[in-house]
PDB file of C-alpha atoms in Angstrom:
ATOM      1  CA  MET A   1      -0.050  -0.064   0.102  1.00  0.00           C
ATOM      2  CA  ARG A   2       1.144   3.337  -1.240  1.00  0.00           C
ATOM      3  CA  SER A   3       1.306   6.485   1.001  1.00  0.00           C
ATOM      4  CA  ALA A   4       1.478   9.817  -0.354  1.00  0.00           C
ATOM      5  CA  ALA A   5       1.925  13.139   1.360  1.00  0.00           C
ATOM      6  CA  VAL A   6       0.209  16.379   0.214  1.00  0.00           C
ATOM      7  CA  PRO A   7       2.261  19.618  -0.145  1.00  0.00           C
ATOM      8  CA  ALA A   8       0.982  22.560   1.851  1.00  0.00           C
ATOM      9  CA  MET A   9      -1.783  25.164   0.722  1.00  0.00           C
ATOM     10  CA  ALA A  10      -4.749  26.178   2.917  1.00  0.00           C
ATOM     11  CA  PHE A  11      -8.213  24.194   2.893  1.00  0.00           C
ATOM     12  CA  VAL A  12     -10.710  25.520   5.564  1.00  0.00           C
ATOM     13  CA  GLY A  13     -13.736  23.220   6.382  1.00  0.00           C
ATOM     14  CA  ALA A  14     -15.637  22.135   9.068  1.00  0.00           C
ATOM     15  CA  LEU A  15     -15.701  19.084  11.105  1.00  0.00           C
ATOM     16  CA  PRO A  16     -18.822  17.120  11.744  1.00  0.00           C
ATOM     17  CA  SER A  17     -19.277  18.722  15.098  1.00  0.00           C
ATOM     18  CA  GLY A  18     -19.089  22.151  13.553  1.00  0.00           C
ATOM     19  CA  GLU A  19     -15.426  22.762  14.872  1.00  0.00           C
ATOM     20  CA  ALA A  20     -13.390  24.707  12.345  1.00  0.00           C
ATOM     21  CA  LEU A  21     -10.704  22.866  10.158  1.00  0.00           C
ATOM     22  CA  ALA A  22      -7.796  24.011   8.424  1.00  0.00           C
ATOM     23  CA  LEU A  23      -5.560  21.509   6.377  1.00  0.00           C
ATOM     24  CA  ALA A  24      -2.671  21.498   3.977  1.00  0.00           C
ATOM     25  CA  VAL A  25      -3.901  20.851   0.663  1.00  0.00           C
ATOM     26  CA  PRO A  26      -2.491  21.914  -2.696  1.00  0.00           C
ATOM     27  CA  PRO A  27      -4.271  23.795  -5.314  1.00  0.00           C
ATOM     28  CA  ALA A  28      -5.561  22.034  -8.258  1.00  0.00           C
ATOM     29  CA  THR A  29      -3.347  21.610 -11.002  1.00  0.00           C
ATOM     30  CA  THR A  30      -4.258  21.024 -14.751  1.00  0.00           C
ATOM     31  CA  ALA A  31      -2.591  18.634 -16.925  1.00  0.00           C
ATOM     32  CA  ALA A  32      -1.772  21.470 -19.395  1.00  0.00           C
ATOM     33  CA  ALA A  33       0.506  23.158 -16.652  1.00  0.00           C
ATOM     34  CA  MET A  34       2.092  19.827 -16.102  1.00  0.00           C
ATOM     35  CA  PRO A  35       5.214  18.902 -18.202  1.00  0.00           C
ATOM     36  CA  ALA A  36       4.249  16.141 -20.621  1.00  0.00           C
ATOM     37  CA  VAL A  37       6.335  13.270 -18.883  1.00  0.00           C
ATOM     38  CA  ARG A  38       4.502  14.053 -15.776  1.00  0.00           C
ATOM     39  CA  ALA A  39       0.974  14.105 -17.208  1.00  0.00           C
ATOM     40  CA  SER A  40       0.941  10.462 -18.237  1.00  0.00           C
ATOM     41  CA  THR A  41      -0.399   9.449 -14.669  1.00  0.00           C
ATOM     42  CA  PRO A  42      -4.163   9.231 -14.678  1.00  0.00           C
ATOM     43  CA  TRP A  43      -6.213  10.657 -12.138  1.00  0.00           C
ATOM     44  CA  LYS A  44      -7.502   8.574  -9.316  1.00  0.00           C
ATOM     45  CA  TRP A  45      -9.563   8.921  -6.018  1.00  0.00           C
ATOM     46  CA  TRP A  46      -7.410   8.392  -2.900  1.00  0.00           C
ATOM     47  CA  ILE A  47      -8.601   7.896   0.748  1.00  0.00           C
ATOM     48  CA  GLY A  48      -6.840   9.208   4.024  1.00  0.00           C
ATOM     49  CA  ASP A  49      -6.525  11.609   6.783  1.00  0.00           C
ATOM     50  CA  GLY A  50      -6.061  14.615   4.971  1.00  0.00           C
ATOM     51  CA  GLU A  51      -2.508  14.570   5.313  1.00  0.00           C
ATOM     52  CA  ARG A  52      -1.559  11.259   4.044  1.00  0.00           C
ATOM     53  CA  PHE A  53      -3.622   9.288   1.291  1.00  0.00           C
ATOM     54  CA  HIS A  54      -2.701   5.524   1.046  1.00  0.00           C
ATOM     55  CA  GLU A  55      -5.279   3.775  -0.975  1.00  0.00           C
ATOM     56  CA  SER A  56      -6.542   4.711  -4.498  1.00  0.00           C
ATOM     57  CA  PHE A  57      -9.708   4.110  -6.458  1.00  0.00           C
ATOM     58  CA  GLY A  58     -11.072   4.375  -9.948  1.00  0.00           C
ATOM     59  CA  THR A  59     -14.134   6.223  -8.966  1.00  0.00           C
ATOM     60  CA  ARG A  60     -15.458   8.766  -6.457  1.00  0.00           C
ATOM     61  CA  GLU A  61     -18.061   6.383  -5.422  1.00  0.00           C
ATOM     62  CA  GLU A  62     -15.411   3.656  -4.642  1.00  0.00           C
ATOM     63  CA  ALA A  63     -13.407   6.133  -2.875  1.00  0.00           C
ATOM     64  CA  ILE A  64     -16.348   7.197  -0.672  1.00  0.00           C
ATOM     65  CA  THR A  65     -17.411   3.704   0.210  1.00  0.00           C
ATOM     66  CA  ALA A  66     -13.977   2.808   1.351  1.00  0.00           C
ATOM     67  CA  ALA A  67     -13.530   5.800   3.210  1.00  0.00           C
ATOM     68  CA  ARG A  68     -16.602   5.249   5.384  1.00  0.00           C
ATOM     69  CA  ASP A  69     -15.475   1.516   5.638  1.00  0.00           C
ATOM     70  CA  HIS A  70     -11.962   2.599   6.621  1.00  0.00           C
ATOM     71  CA  GLU A  71     -13.001   5.436   8.672  1.00  0.00           C
ATOM     72  CA  ALA A  72     -10.859   7.704   6.548  1.00  0.00           C
ATOM     73  CA  ALA A  73     -11.870  11.406   6.799  1.00  0.00           C
ATOM     74  CA  PHE A  74     -10.963  12.625   3.526  1.00  0.00           C
ATOM     75  CA  ILE A  75     -10.776  11.737  -0.215  1.00  0.00           C
ATOM     76  CA  THR A  76      -9.087  13.481  -2.812  1.00  0.00           C
ATOM     77  CA  GLU A  77      -8.640  13.280  -6.514  1.00  0.00           C
ATOM     78  CA  ALA A  78      -4.962  12.934  -7.579  1.00  0.00           C
ATOM     79  CA  ARG A  79      -2.071  12.197  -9.939  1.00  0.00           C
ATOM     80  CA  GLN A  80       1.013  10.383  -8.517  1.00  0.00           C
ATOM     81  CA  GLY A  81       4.191  11.801  -9.234  1.00  0.00           C
ATOM     82  CA  MET A  82       6.880  10.814 -11.914  1.00  0.00           C
ATOM     83  CA  ALA A  83      10.673  10.411 -11.324  1.00  0.00           C
ATOM     84  CA  LEU A  84      12.445  13.513 -12.218  1.00  0.00           C
ATOM     85  CA  LEU A  85      14.036  12.640 -15.453  1.00  0.00           C
ATOM     86  CA  GLU A  86      15.514  16.400 -16.396  1.00  0.00           C
ATOM     87  CA  GLY A  87      17.891  17.265 -13.241  1.00  0.00           C
ATOM     88  CA  PHE A  88      21.079  18.562 -14.770  1.00  0.00           C
ATOM     89  CA  ASP A  89      22.179  22.042 -14.151  1.00  0.00           C
ATOM     90  CA  GLY A  90      25.235  23.821 -15.276  1.00  0.00           C
ATOM     91  CA  GLY A  91      26.750  24.689 -12.078  1.00  0.00           C
ATOM     92  CA  GLY A  92      26.653  20.980 -10.812  1.00  0.00           C
ATOM     93  CA  LEU A  93      27.999  19.502 -14.136  1.00  0.00           C
ATOM     94  CA  CYS A  94      30.854  22.265 -14.058  1.00  0.00           C
ATOM     95  CA  ASP A  95      31.636  20.938 -10.310  1.00  0.00           C
ATOM     96  CA  LEU A  96      31.313  17.298 -11.455  1.00  0.00           C
ATOM     97  CA  PHE A  97      33.762  17.764 -14.432  1.00  0.00           C
ATOM     98  CA  GLU A  98      36.081  19.863 -12.092  1.00  0.00           C
ATOM     99  CA  GLU A  99      36.166  16.893  -9.666  1.00  0.00           C
ATOM    100  CA  TRP A 100      36.709  14.392 -12.317  1.00  0.00           C
ATOM    101  CA  ASN A 101      39.746  16.158 -13.819  1.00  0.00           C
ATOM    102  CA  GLU A 102      41.333  17.750 -10.764  1.00  0.00           C
ATOM    103  CA  GLU A 103      44.342  15.656 -11.112  1.00  0.00           C
ATOM    104  CA  ASN A 104      44.852  16.699 -14.563  1.00  0.00           C
ATOM    105  CA  GLY A 105      44.984  20.241 -14.246  1.00  0.00           C
ATOM    106  CA  ASP A 106      48.594  22.045 -14.271  1.00  0.00           C
ATOM    107  CA  PRO A 107      50.090  21.933 -10.833  1.00  0.00           C
ATOM    108  CA  ASP A 108      51.810  24.974 -11.161  1.00  0.00           C
ATOM    109  CA  SER A 109      49.123  27.280 -12.154  1.00  0.00           C
ATOM    110  CA  GLY A 110      46.527  25.937 -10.165  1.00  0.00           C
ATOM    111  CA  GLU A 111      43.753  26.868 -12.743  1.00  0.00           C
ATOM    112  CA  PRO A 112      41.097  24.644 -13.268  1.00  0.00           C
ATOM    113  CA  VAL A 113      40.955  22.380 -16.312  1.00  0.00           C
ATOM    114  CA  PHE A 114      37.798  23.977 -17.414  1.00  0.00           C
ATOM    115  CA  ASP A 115      38.326  27.533 -16.566  1.00  0.00           C
ATOM    116  CA  SER A 116      37.580  28.961 -19.998  1.00  0.00           C
ATOM    117  CA  VAL A 117      34.273  27.272 -20.104  1.00  0.00           C
ATOM    118  CA  THR A 118      31.556  29.968 -19.508  1.00  0.00           C
ATOM    119  CA  GLY A 119      28.357  29.477 -17.576  1.00  0.00           C
ATOM    120  CA  ASP A 120      26.398  29.836 -20.505  1.00  0.00           C
ATOM    121  CA  ASP A 121      28.441  26.752 -22.299  1.00  0.00           C
ATOM    122  CA  TRP A 122      27.827  24.762 -18.751  1.00  0.00           C
ATOM    123  CA  ASN A 123      24.067  25.536 -19.083  1.00  0.00           C
ATOM    124  CA  ASP A 124      23.956  24.580 -22.841  1.00  0.00           C
ATOM    125  CA  LEU A 125      25.266  21.304 -21.934  1.00  0.00           C
ATOM    126  CA  ALA A 126      22.629  20.914 -18.899  1.00  0.00           C
ATOM    127  CA  GLU A 127      19.746  21.463 -21.365  1.00  0.00           C
ATOM    128  CA  ARG A 128      21.126  19.270 -24.196  1.00  0.00           C
ATOM    129  CA  LEU A 129      21.543  16.204 -21.491  1.00  0.00           C
ATOM    130  CA  ASN A 130      17.896  17.020 -20.011  1.00  0.00           C
ATOM    131  CA  ALA A 131      16.544  16.692 -23.721  1.00  0.00           C
ATOM    132  CA  VAL A 132      18.704  13.373 -24.190  1.00  0.00           C
ATOM    133  CA  THR A 133      17.779  12.039 -20.896  1.00  0.00           C
ATOM    134  CA  LEU A 134      14.112  12.838 -21.102  1.00  0.00           C
ATOM    135  CA  GLN A 135      14.078  11.180 -25.026  1.00  0.00           C
ATOM    136  CA  TRP A 136      15.670   7.998 -23.701  1.00  0.00           C
ATOM    137  CA  ALA A 137      13.152   7.958 -21.001  1.00  0.00           C
ATOM    138  CA  LEU A 138      10.286   8.188 -23.467  1.00  0.00           C
ATOM    139  CA  ASP A 139      11.808   5.620 -26.028  1.00  0.00           C
ATOM    140  CA  ARG A 140      11.619   3.256 -23.176  1.00  0.00           C
ATOM    141  CA  ASP A 141       8.129   4.067 -21.550  1.00  0.00           C
ATOM    142  CA  ILE A 142      10.321   4.769 -18.496  1.00  0.00           C
ATOM    143  CA  ASP A 143       8.080   8.132 -17.799  1.00  0.00           C
ATOM    144  CA  ARG A 144       5.273   5.884 -17.051  1.00  0.00           C
ATOM    145  CA  LYS A 145       7.031   3.356 -14.994  1.00  0.00           C
ATOM    146  CA  ALA A 146       8.637   5.441 -12.584  1.00  0.00           C
ATOM    147  CA  GLN A 147       6.194   6.608 -10.206  1.00  0.00           C
ATOM    148  CA  VAL A 148       7.273   8.378  -6.821  1.00  0.00           C
ATOM    149  CA  TRP A 149       5.546   8.884  -3.305  1.00  0.00           C
ATOM    150  CA  MET A 150       4.356  12.403  -3.780  1.00  0.00           C
ATOM    151  CA  PHE A 151       1.414  13.536  -5.467  1.00  0.00           C
ATOM    152  CA  ALA A 152       1.884  15.600  -8.980  1.00  0.00           C
ATOM    153  CA  ALA A 153      -1.329  17.452  -8.295  1.00  0.00           C
ATOM    154  CA  THR A 154      -4.550  17.187  -6.370  1.00  0.00           C
ATOM    155  CA  ARG A 155      -8.231  18.236  -6.803  1.00  0.00           C
ATOM    156  CA  ASN A 156     -11.714  17.545  -5.636  1.00  0.00           C
ATOM    157  CA  MET A 157     -10.849  17.144  -1.987  1.00  0.00           C
ATOM    158  CA  GLU A 158     -13.749  16.228   0.231  1.00  0.00           C
ATOM    159  CA  GLY A 159     -14.091  15.709   3.944  1.00  0.00           C
ATOM    160  CA  MET A 160     -16.125  12.531   4.969  1.00  0.00           C
ATOM    161  CA  LYS A 161     -18.798  12.421   7.304  1.00  0.00           C
ATOM    162  CA  PRO A 162     -18.427   9.239   9.778  1.00  0.00           C
TER     163      PRO A 162
END
C-alpha cells in the first residue's frame, strides 16, 4: 500500500461537530500546466486522513465507500508524481567535471581544467543532457513506470462524515 504526502496550501472546512478545520492541501493543477512526462499519470481517487493518502480507487463512489469502511476522513482526486528525468544544471556539471579532472590540471598554475568554459556553456550542456535523458526515458516508456511517492497534483478534496 502506497502513502503520499500532500504539499501545503490552505483548505478550510468544518468537522461534523461544527468545529473549524484547516488542512494542508495543494491547489488543483491542470494537466496542461504539468510537463508532458508527468501528465501521463491518470487521475485516481484516494482516501486518507487529509495529510496522507494511502489507497487509490477508480471512481469517487468507490473511494467514498472505502473511506467510510476504513474510517478515513477525506477523499481526494490526485495524480501520482513521476521520477524527475531532467535534473542536470550547469553549475552541478561544472563541479562534477572539475572533480573528475582535478588531477589533470597544471599543478604550477592551479587553474582548473575547465576555467575557459563559461556559465552559458555549462547551461547549454545541461539543457542538451536533459533533452537526451528525457527522450531516452520516453523511448523506453520509463516516464510511465517511474512513479514516486508524492502527488504531482490534487483536486476535489472532500471531508467525509463518519
